[in-house]
PDB file of C-alpha atoms in Angstrom:
ATOM      1  CA  MET W  47       0.000   0.000   0.000  1.00 92.00           C
ATOM      2  CA  THR W  48       1.205   3.510  -0.835  1.00 96.00           C
ATOM      3  CA  LEU W  49       0.548   6.657   1.154  1.00 97.00           C
ATOM      4  CA  LYS W  50      -1.697   7.840  -1.669  1.00 97.00           C
ATOM      5  CA  GLU W  51      -3.779   4.690  -1.286  1.00 97.00           C
ATOM      6  CA  PHE W  52      -3.754   5.008   2.505  1.00 97.00           C
ATOM      7  CA  PHE W  53      -5.182   8.516   2.444  1.00 97.00           C
ATOM      8  CA  ALA W  54      -7.666   7.632  -0.278  1.00 96.00           C
ATOM      9  CA  ALA W  55      -9.062   5.116   2.225  1.00 96.00           C
ATOM     10  CA  CYS W  56      -8.650   7.557   5.116  1.00 96.00           C
ATOM     11  CA  PRO W  57      -9.950  10.916   3.849  1.00 97.00           C
ATOM     12  CA  ARG W  58     -10.258  12.608   7.257  1.00 97.00           C
ATOM     13  CA  ALA W  59      -7.754  12.253  10.088  1.00 98.00           C
ATOM     14  CA  ALA W  60      -6.038  13.860  13.049  1.00 98.00           C
ATOM     15  CA  VAL W  61      -2.248  13.621  13.254  1.00 98.00           C
ATOM     16  CA  ALA W  62      -0.262  13.512  16.482  1.00 97.00           C
ATOM     17  CA  PHE W  63       2.458  15.958  15.453  1.00 97.00           C
ATOM     18  CA  SER W  64       5.707  16.179  17.395  1.00 94.00           C
ATOM     19  CA  GLY W  65       7.516  18.634  15.139  1.00 93.00           C
ATOM     20  CA  GLY W  66       9.891  15.879  14.026  1.00 93.00           C
ATOM     21  CA  THR W  67      10.788  14.397  10.641  1.00 96.00           C
ATOM     22  CA  ASP W  68       8.348  11.491  10.596  1.00 96.00           C
ATOM     23  CA  SER W  69       5.123  13.130  11.719  1.00 96.00           C
ATOM     24  CA  ALA W  70       5.951  16.137   9.522  1.00 97.00           C
ATOM     25  CA  PHE W  71       6.051  13.843   6.507  1.00 97.00           C
ATOM     26  CA  VAL W  72       2.742  12.249   7.533  1.00 98.00           C
ATOM     27  CA  LEU W  73       1.191  15.734   7.593  1.00 97.00           C
ATOM     28  CA  TRP W  74       2.666  16.571   4.198  1.00 98.00           C
ATOM     29  CA  ALA W  75       1.394  13.323   2.673  1.00 98.00           C
ATOM     30  CA  ALA W  76      -2.065  13.800   4.153  1.00 98.00           C
ATOM     31  CA  LYS W  77      -2.262  17.304   2.688  1.00 97.00           C
ATOM     32  CA  GLN W  78      -0.737  16.160  -0.615  1.00 96.00           C
ATOM     33  CA  TYR W  79      -3.289  13.403  -1.089  1.00 97.00           C
ATOM     34  CA  GLY W  80      -6.362  15.400  -0.212  1.00 96.00           C
ATOM     35  CA  CYS W  81      -6.992  14.303   3.351  1.00 97.00           C
ATOM     36  CA  ASP W  82      -8.976  16.619   5.617  1.00 97.00           C
ATOM     37  CA  VAL W  83      -6.244  16.760   8.263  1.00 98.00           C
ATOM     38  CA  ARG W  84      -5.536  18.621  11.484  1.00 98.00           C
ATOM     39  CA  ALA W  85      -2.328  18.483  13.541  1.00 98.00           C
ATOM     40  CA  TYR W  86      -2.401  18.008  17.311  1.00 98.00           C
ATOM     41  CA  TYR W  87       0.711  18.897  19.286  1.00 97.00           C
ATOM     42  CA  VAL W  88       0.861  17.816  22.919  1.00 96.00           C
ATOM     43  CA  LYS W  89       2.809  20.260  25.073  1.00 96.00           C
ATOM     44  CA  THR W  90       4.394  18.854  28.236  1.00 97.00           C
ATOM     45  CA  ALA W  91       7.465  19.344  30.414  1.00 96.00           C
ATOM     46  CA  PHE W  92       9.082  16.512  28.432  1.00 97.00           C
ATOM     47  CA  GLN W  93       9.124  18.531  25.180  1.00 94.00           C
ATOM     48  CA  PRO W  94      11.624  21.370  24.633  1.00 94.00           C
ATOM     49  CA  ALA W  95      10.392  24.714  23.367  1.00 93.00           C
ATOM     50  CA  PHE W  96      12.043  24.377  19.952  1.00 93.00           C
ATOM     51  CA  GLU W  97       9.840  21.375  19.071  1.00 94.00           C
ATOM     52  CA  LEU W  98       6.696  23.505  19.330  1.00 96.00           C
ATOM     53  CA  GLU W  99       8.393  26.259  17.326  1.00 95.00           C
ATOM     54  CA  ASP W 100       9.241  23.754  14.576  1.00 95.00           C
ATOM     55  CA  ALA W 101       5.698  22.364  14.672  1.00 96.00           C
ATOM     56  CA  GLU W 102       4.223  25.841  14.226  1.00 97.00           C
ATOM     57  CA  LYS W 103       6.640  26.606  11.391  1.00 96.00           C
ATOM     58  CA  LEU W 104       5.886  23.363   9.541  1.00 96.00           C
ATOM     59  CA  THR W 105       2.106  23.569   9.854  1.00 97.00           C
ATOM     60  CA  GLU W 106       2.236  27.155   8.613  1.00 96.00           C
ATOM     61  CA  GLN W 107       4.367  26.022   5.674  1.00 94.00           C
ATOM     62  CA  LEU W 108       1.854  23.309   4.794  1.00 95.00           C
ATOM     63  CA  GLY W 109      -1.264  25.319   5.545  1.00 96.00           C
ATOM     64  CA  VAL W 110      -2.485  22.702   8.028  1.00 97.00           C
ATOM     65  CA  PRO W 111      -4.355  23.834  11.175  1.00 97.00           C
ATOM     66  CA  MET W 112      -2.856  22.811  14.509  1.00 98.00           C
ATOM     67  CA  THR W 113      -4.246  22.438  18.004  1.00 98.00           C
ATOM     68  CA  VAL W 114      -1.890  22.564  20.991  1.00 98.00           C
ATOM     69  CA  VAL W 115      -2.969  20.235  23.791  1.00 97.00           C
ATOM     70  CA  GLU W 116      -1.377  20.952  27.166  1.00 97.00           C
ATOM     71  CA  LYS W 117      -0.774  18.031  29.521  1.00 97.00           C
ATOM     72  CA  ASP W 118       0.755  17.980  33.004  1.00 97.00           C
ATOM     73  CA  ILE W 119       2.734  14.804  32.429  1.00 97.00           C
ATOM     74  CA  LEU W 120       4.429  14.969  35.839  1.00 97.00           C
ATOM     75  CA  SER W 121       0.989  14.506  37.405  1.00 97.00           C
ATOM     76  CA  VAL W 122       0.974  10.992  35.929  1.00 97.00           C
ATOM     77  CA  PRO W 123       2.619   9.033  38.774  1.00 97.00           C
ATOM     78  CA  GLU W 124       4.030   6.248  36.592  1.00 96.00           C
ATOM     79  CA  ALA W 125       5.615   8.772  34.222  1.00 96.00           C
ATOM     80  CA  ALA W 126       7.167  10.913  36.965  1.00 97.00           C
ATOM     81  CA  ALA W 127       8.490   7.821  38.806  1.00 97.00           C
ATOM     82  CA  ASN W 128      10.529   7.006  35.662  1.00 97.00           C
ATOM     83  CA  GLY W 129      10.380   3.237  35.955  1.00 95.00           C
ATOM     84  CA  PRO W 130      11.156   0.815  33.118  1.00 93.00           C
ATOM     85  CA  GLN W 131       7.631   1.233  31.700  1.00 93.00           C
ATOM     86  CA  ARG W 132       7.682   5.050  31.797  1.00 94.00           C
ATOM     87  CA  CYS W 133       7.351   5.351  28.026  1.00 93.00           C
ATOM     88  CA  TYR W 134       4.253   3.160  28.010  1.00 94.00           C
ATOM     89  CA  HIS W 135       2.507   5.163  30.724  1.00 95.00           C
ATOM     90  CA  CYS W 136       3.571   8.466  29.159  1.00 95.00           C
ATOM     91  CA  LYS W 137       2.352   7.526  25.675  1.00 94.00           C
ATOM     92  CA  ARG W 138      -0.876   6.187  27.114  1.00 95.00           C
ATOM     93  CA  ALA W 139      -1.558   9.475  28.918  1.00 96.00           C
ATOM     94  CA  LEU W 140      -0.518  11.727  26.035  1.00 96.00           C
ATOM     95  CA  PHE W 141      -2.374   9.911  23.286  1.00 97.00           C
ATOM     96  CA  SER W 142      -5.475   9.615  25.459  1.00 97.00           C
ATOM     97  CA  SER W 143      -5.434  13.423  25.700  1.00 97.00           C
ATOM     98  CA  LEU W 144      -4.862  13.737  21.957  1.00 97.00           C
ATOM     99  CA  TRP W 145      -7.756  11.388  21.256  1.00 97.00           C
ATOM    100  CA  GLU W 146     -10.050  13.478  23.479  1.00 97.00           C
ATOM    101  CA  ALA W 147      -9.136  16.646  21.604  1.00 98.00           C
ATOM    102  CA  ALA W 148      -9.444  15.008  18.182  1.00 98.00           C
ATOM    103  CA  ARG W 149     -12.825  13.463  18.957  1.00 97.00           C
ATOM    104  CA  ARG W 150     -14.139  16.800  20.198  1.00 97.00           C
ATOM    105  CA  ASP W 151     -13.299  18.133  16.742  1.00 97.00           C
ATOM    106  CA  GLY W 152     -15.097  15.251  15.057  1.00 97.00           C
ATOM    107  CA  TYR W 153     -12.109  13.113  14.028  1.00 97.00           C
ATOM    108  CA  ALA W 154     -12.473   9.335  14.256  1.00 97.00           C
ATOM    109  CA  VAL W 155      -8.929   8.463  13.130  1.00 98.00           C
ATOM    110  CA  LEU W 156      -5.679   9.408  14.896  1.00 98.00           C
ATOM    111  CA  LEU W 157      -2.329   8.932  13.153  1.00 98.00           C
ATOM    112  CA  ASP W 158       1.266   9.087  14.369  1.00 96.00           C
ATOM    113  CA  GLY W 159       4.701   9.133  12.742  1.00 94.00           C
ATOM    114  CA  THR W 160       6.038   5.665  13.603  1.00 93.00           C
ATOM    115  CA  ASN W 161       8.001   4.422  10.595  1.00 93.00           C
ATOM    116  CA  ALA W 162       9.011   0.986   9.328  1.00 92.00           C
ATOM    117  CA  SER W 163      12.503   1.293  10.862  1.00 88.00           C
ATOM    118  CA  ASP W 164      11.144   1.585  14.394  1.00 79.00           C
ATOM    119  CA  ASP W 165      11.525  -1.628  16.381  1.00 67.00           C
ATOM    120  CA  ALA W 166       8.112  -2.367  17.868  1.00 59.00           C
ATOM    121  CA  GLY W 167       9.587  -4.993  20.173  1.00 55.00           C
ATOM    122  CA  ASP W 168      11.944  -2.475  21.744  1.00 53.00           C
ATOM    123  CA  ARG W 169       9.508   0.380  22.312  1.00 69.00           C
ATOM    124  CA  PRO W 170       7.019   0.001  25.156  1.00 73.00           C
ATOM    125  CA  GLY W 171       5.269   3.147  23.978  1.00 77.00           C
ATOM    126  CA  MET W 172       4.096   1.285  20.876  1.00 84.00           C
ATOM    127  CA  GLN W 173       1.996  -0.983  23.065  1.00 89.00           C
ATOM    128  CA  ALA W 174       0.040   2.062  24.202  1.00 89.00           C
ATOM    129  CA  LEU W 175      -0.472   3.131  20.589  1.00 90.00           C
ATOM    130  CA  ARG W 176      -1.872  -0.286  19.705  1.00 92.00           C
ATOM    131  CA  GLU W 177      -4.182  -0.272  22.722  1.00 93.00           C
ATOM    132  CA  LEU W 178      -5.505   3.158  21.760  1.00 94.00           C
ATOM    133  CA  ALA W 179      -5.968   2.209  18.081  1.00 95.00           C
ATOM    134  CA  VAL W 180      -3.544   4.854  16.795  1.00 96.00           C
ATOM    135  CA  ARG W 181      -2.582   4.145  13.191  1.00 96.00           C
ATOM    136  CA  SER W 182       0.916   4.604  11.742  1.00 96.00           C
ATOM    137  CA  PRO W 183       0.731   5.173   7.962  1.00 97.00           C
ATOM    138  CA  LEU W 184       4.495   5.218   7.447  1.00 97.00           C
ATOM    139  CA  ARG W 185       4.859   1.837   9.117  1.00 95.00           C
ATOM    140  CA  GLU W 186       1.791   0.411   7.370  1.00 95.00           C
ATOM    141  CA  CYS W 187       3.165   1.536   4.001  1.00 97.00           C
ATOM    142  CA  GLY W 188       6.679   0.193   4.697  1.00 96.00           C
ATOM    143  CA  LEU W 189       8.469   3.554   4.696  1.00 96.00           C
ATOM    144  CA  THR W 190      11.795   3.476   6.533  1.00 96.00           C
ATOM    145  CA  LYS W 191      13.485   6.441   8.196  1.00 94.00           C
ATOM    146  CA  ALA W 192      15.866   6.789   5.238  1.00 95.00           C
ATOM    147  CA  ALA W 193      12.937   6.845   2.799  1.00 97.00           C
ATOM    148  CA  VAL W 194      11.112   9.429   4.900  1.00 97.00           C
ATOM    149  CA  ARG W 195      14.166  11.702   4.941  1.00 97.00           C
ATOM    150  CA  ARG W 196      14.729  11.341   1.200  1.00 97.00           C
ATOM    151  CA  GLN W 197      11.105  12.010   0.290  1.00 97.00           C
ATOM    152  CA  SER W 198      10.875  14.862   2.810  1.00 97.00           C
ATOM    153  CA  GLN W 199      13.848  16.522   1.116  1.00 97.00           C
ATOM    154  CA  GLU W 200      12.201  16.085  -2.282  1.00 97.00           C
ATOM    155  CA  ALA W 201       9.034  17.650  -0.862  1.00 96.00           C
ATOM    156  CA  GLY W 202      10.973  20.668   0.392  1.00 96.00           C
ATOM    157  CA  LEU W 203      10.322  20.061   4.094  1.00 96.00           C
ATOM    158  CA  PHE W 204      12.931  21.675   6.368  1.00 95.00           C
ATOM    159  CA  THR W 205      12.487  18.745   8.754  1.00 96.00           C
ATOM    160  CA  TRP W 206      14.117  16.300   6.320  1.00 95.00           C
ATOM    161  CA  GLU W 207      17.526  16.528   8.001  1.00 93.00           C
ATOM    162  CA  LYS W 208      16.366  17.227  11.536  1.00 92.00           C
ATOM    163  CA  PRO W 209      18.202  14.923  13.973  1.00 87.00           C
ATOM    164  CA  ALA W 210      16.163  12.346  15.844  1.00 84.00           C
ATOM    165  CA  TYR W 211      15.164  13.799  19.193  1.00 86.00           C
ATOM    166  CA  ALA W 212      13.896  11.712  22.085  1.00 87.00           C
ATOM    167  CA  CYS W 213      11.992  13.523  24.832  1.00 93.00           C
ATOM    168  CA  LEU W 214      13.802  15.152  27.744  1.00 96.00           C
ATOM    169  CA  ALA W 215      12.751  12.364  30.108  1.00 96.00           C
ATOM    170  CA  THR W 216      15.233  10.059  28.364  1.00 95.00           C
ATOM    171  CA  ARG W 217      18.099  12.165  29.731  1.00 97.00           C
ATOM    172  CA  ILE W 218      17.323  11.005  33.276  1.00 97.00           C
ATOM    173  CA  PRO W 219      18.403   7.481  34.342  1.00 96.00           C
ATOM    174  CA  THR W 220      15.620   4.936  34.664  1.00 95.00           C
ATOM    175  CA  GLY W 221      14.573   4.695  38.295  1.00 95.00           C
ATOM    176  CA  THR W 222      15.448   8.309  39.090  1.00 97.00           C
ATOM    177  CA  ALA W 223      12.274  10.297  39.693  1.00 97.00           C
ATOM    178  CA  ILE W 224      11.720  13.122  37.222  1.00 98.00           C
ATOM    179  CA  CYS W 225      11.188  16.657  38.468  1.00 96.00           C
ATOM    180  CA  ALA W 226      10.499  19.866  36.581  1.00 97.00           C
ATOM    181  CA  GLU W 227      13.740  21.489  37.782  1.00 97.00           C
ATOM    182  CA  ASP W 228      15.919  18.768  36.245  1.00 97.00           C
ATOM    183  CA  LEU W 229      14.028  18.923  32.944  1.00 97.00           C
ATOM    184  CA  THR W 230      14.451  22.699  32.823  1.00 97.00           C
ATOM    185  CA  ARG W 231      18.191  22.688  33.384  1.00 97.00           C
ATOM    186  CA  ILE W 232      18.689  19.874  30.884  1.00 98.00           C
ATOM    187  CA  GLU W 233      16.758  21.832  28.275  1.00 97.00           C
ATOM    188  CA  GLN W 234      18.777  24.969  29.044  1.00 97.00           C
ATOM    189  CA  ALA W 235      22.021  23.017  28.750  1.00 98.00           C
ATOM    190  CA  GLU W 236      21.061  21.494  25.407  1.00 97.00           C
ATOM    191  CA  SER W 237      19.982  24.879  24.083  1.00 96.00           C
ATOM    192  CA  ALA W 238      23.373  26.289  25.070  1.00 97.00           C
ATOM    193  CA  LEU W 239      25.230  23.492  23.286  1.00 97.00           C
ATOM    194  CA  ALA W 240      23.106  23.898  20.169  1.00 95.00           C
ATOM    195  CA  ALA W 241      24.027  27.594  20.158  1.00 96.00           C
ATOM    196  CA  LEU W 242      27.704  26.561  20.245  1.00 96.00           C
ATOM    197  CA  GLY W 243      27.277  24.534  17.063  1.00 95.00           C
ATOM    198  CA  PHE W 244      26.658  21.042  18.398  1.00 95.00           C
ATOM    199  CA  ARG W 245      24.247  18.727  16.586  1.00 92.00           C
ATOM    200  CA  ASP W 246      22.766  15.324  17.425  1.00 90.00           C
ATOM    201  CA  PHE W 247      23.995  15.285  21.024  1.00 95.00           C
ATOM    202  CA  ARG W 248      22.584  14.668  24.496  1.00 96.00           C
ATOM    203  CA  VAL W 249      23.031  16.168  27.963  1.00 97.00           C
ATOM    204  CA  ARG W 250      22.236  13.381  30.409  1.00 97.00           C
ATOM    205  CA  LEU W 251      21.822  13.578  34.164  1.00 97.00           C
ATOM    206  CA  LEU W 252      24.385  11.571  36.160  1.00 96.00           C
ATOM    207  CA  ASP W 253      24.183  11.802  39.958  1.00 95.00           C
ATOM    208  CA  GLY W 254      22.933  15.355  39.588  1.00 95.00           C
ATOM    209  CA  ASN W 255      25.707  16.316  37.156  1.00 97.00           C
ATOM    210  CA  ALA W 256      25.734  16.869  33.393  1.00 98.00           C
ATOM    211  CA  ARG W 257      27.122  14.065  31.185  1.00 97.00           C
ATOM    212  CA  ILE W 258      27.571  15.355  27.649  1.00 97.00           C
ATOM    213  CA  GLN W 259      27.426  12.829  24.831  1.00 96.00           C
ATOM    214  CA  VAL W 260      28.402  14.012  21.345  1.00 96.00           C
ATOM    215  CA  THR W 261      29.093  12.238  18.074  1.00 94.00           C
ATOM    216  CA  GLU W 262      32.647  11.206  17.257  1.00 94.00           C
ATOM    217  CA  ALA W 263      32.754  13.868  14.553  1.00 94.00           C
ATOM    218  CA  GLN W 264      32.123  16.587  17.146  1.00 95.00           C
ATOM    219  CA  LEU W 265      34.374  15.289  19.901  1.00 94.00           C
ATOM    220  CA  GLY W 266      37.121  17.667  18.784  1.00 94.00           C
ATOM    221  CA  LEU W 267      34.684  20.562  18.852  1.00 95.00           C
ATOM    222  CA  ALA W 268      33.811  19.694  22.438  1.00 96.00           C
ATOM    223  CA  MET W 269      37.456  20.019  23.418  1.00 95.00           C
ATOM    224  CA  GLU W 270      37.854  23.262  21.487  1.00 95.00           C
ATOM    225  CA  GLN W 271      34.742  24.709  23.086  1.00 95.00           C
ATOM    226  CA  ARG W 272      35.608  23.425  26.571  1.00 96.00           C
ATOM    227  CA  ALA W 273      35.707  26.853  28.220  1.00 97.00           C
ATOM    228  CA  ASP W 274      32.453  27.973  26.607  1.00 97.00           C
ATOM    229  CA  ILE W 275      30.704  24.728  27.556  1.00 97.00           C
ATOM    230  CA  LEU W 276      31.803  25.073  31.173  1.00 97.00           C
ATOM    231  CA  GLY W 277      30.745  28.699  31.236  1.00 97.00           C
ATOM    232  CA  ALA W 278      27.267  27.785  30.022  1.00 97.00           C
ATOM    233  CA  LEU W 279      26.677  24.610  32.039  1.00 98.00           C
ATOM    234  CA  ARG W 280      28.455  25.126  35.357  1.00 96.00           C
ATOM    235  CA  PRO W 281      25.742  27.513  36.611  1.00 97.00           C
ATOM    236  CA  LEU W 282      23.274  24.668  36.039  1.00 97.00           C
ATOM    237  CA  PHE W 283      25.208  21.624  37.310  1.00 98.00           C
ATOM    238  CA  PRO W 284      27.805  20.958  40.048  1.00 97.00           C
ATOM    239  CA  ALA W 285      30.021  19.162  37.521  1.00 97.00           C
ATOM    240  CA  VAL W 286      30.146  18.868  33.723  1.00 97.00           C
ATOM    241  CA  LEU W 287      31.440  15.593  32.281  1.00 97.00           C
ATOM    242  CA  LEU W 288      32.282  14.585  28.694  1.00 96.00           C
ATOM    243  CA  ASP W 289      31.439  10.997  27.771  1.00 95.00           C
ATOM    244  CA  LEU W 290      34.277   9.526  25.702  1.00 93.00           C
ATOM    245  CA  GLU W 291      31.948   6.771  24.529  1.00 90.00           C
ATOM    246  CA  THR W 292      30.581   8.869  21.698  1.00 86.00           C
ATOM    247  CA  ARG W 293      27.036   8.971  20.438  1.00 86.00           C
ATOM    248  CA  ARG W 294      26.229   7.220  17.184  1.00 77.00           C
ATOM    249  CA  THR W 295      24.588   9.439  14.620  1.00 62.00           C
ATOM    250  CA  ALA W 296      20.907   8.534  14.422  1.00 50.00           C
ATOM    251  CA  GLU W 297      19.156   7.980  11.104  1.00 41.00           C
TER     252      GLU W 297
END
């Protein structure tokens, strides 16, 4: 099945839009193939501000209306506790809220951006999507991450080369309770590193300190920018550490 065929059979749908590459391409395809589509962005403490900015920019570019749904994710005990099933409980709460908003607007179908490269067996959040009957057109049509990036570039979407970005909760070790203060300083630290030219990196919490993980290609930049990194992050963390086990570039 092609995306054209998918949207011919699904002429009206809501899209859970994160601002990332995959869900952006779903929105583009829906618009391209004549679907009556609306984007729904869920705003929580787990999402950095730039994701909403990108979502607003992309929906404006496509001419697709967007609803922002605010959710206090830290009020979900299983999500804030950050246990091994945090992603399941988080997805369940977020997509339940998205469904409520979409149904109020008269939509009976909710789509997400899961692609054919995503390993369903390794992502507890996908269980929640199945339970809530969220459909994934990219996965159903066999489109891999590489195909999504290539076709997004051909479509002129600025999101085509956007690095994969997991939510801020993933920066905190499993089993360590998540608080708003830690999420805020992690987001501030990552914003500072992005301003220094870093790309596809993470600032992870380690015993209350910052553990920076960059790609091998940017390890030299981290050393060159050592003073600037310390100047930006030391006000936020007692210690700033550089992980020599570099981050692999995500597709």
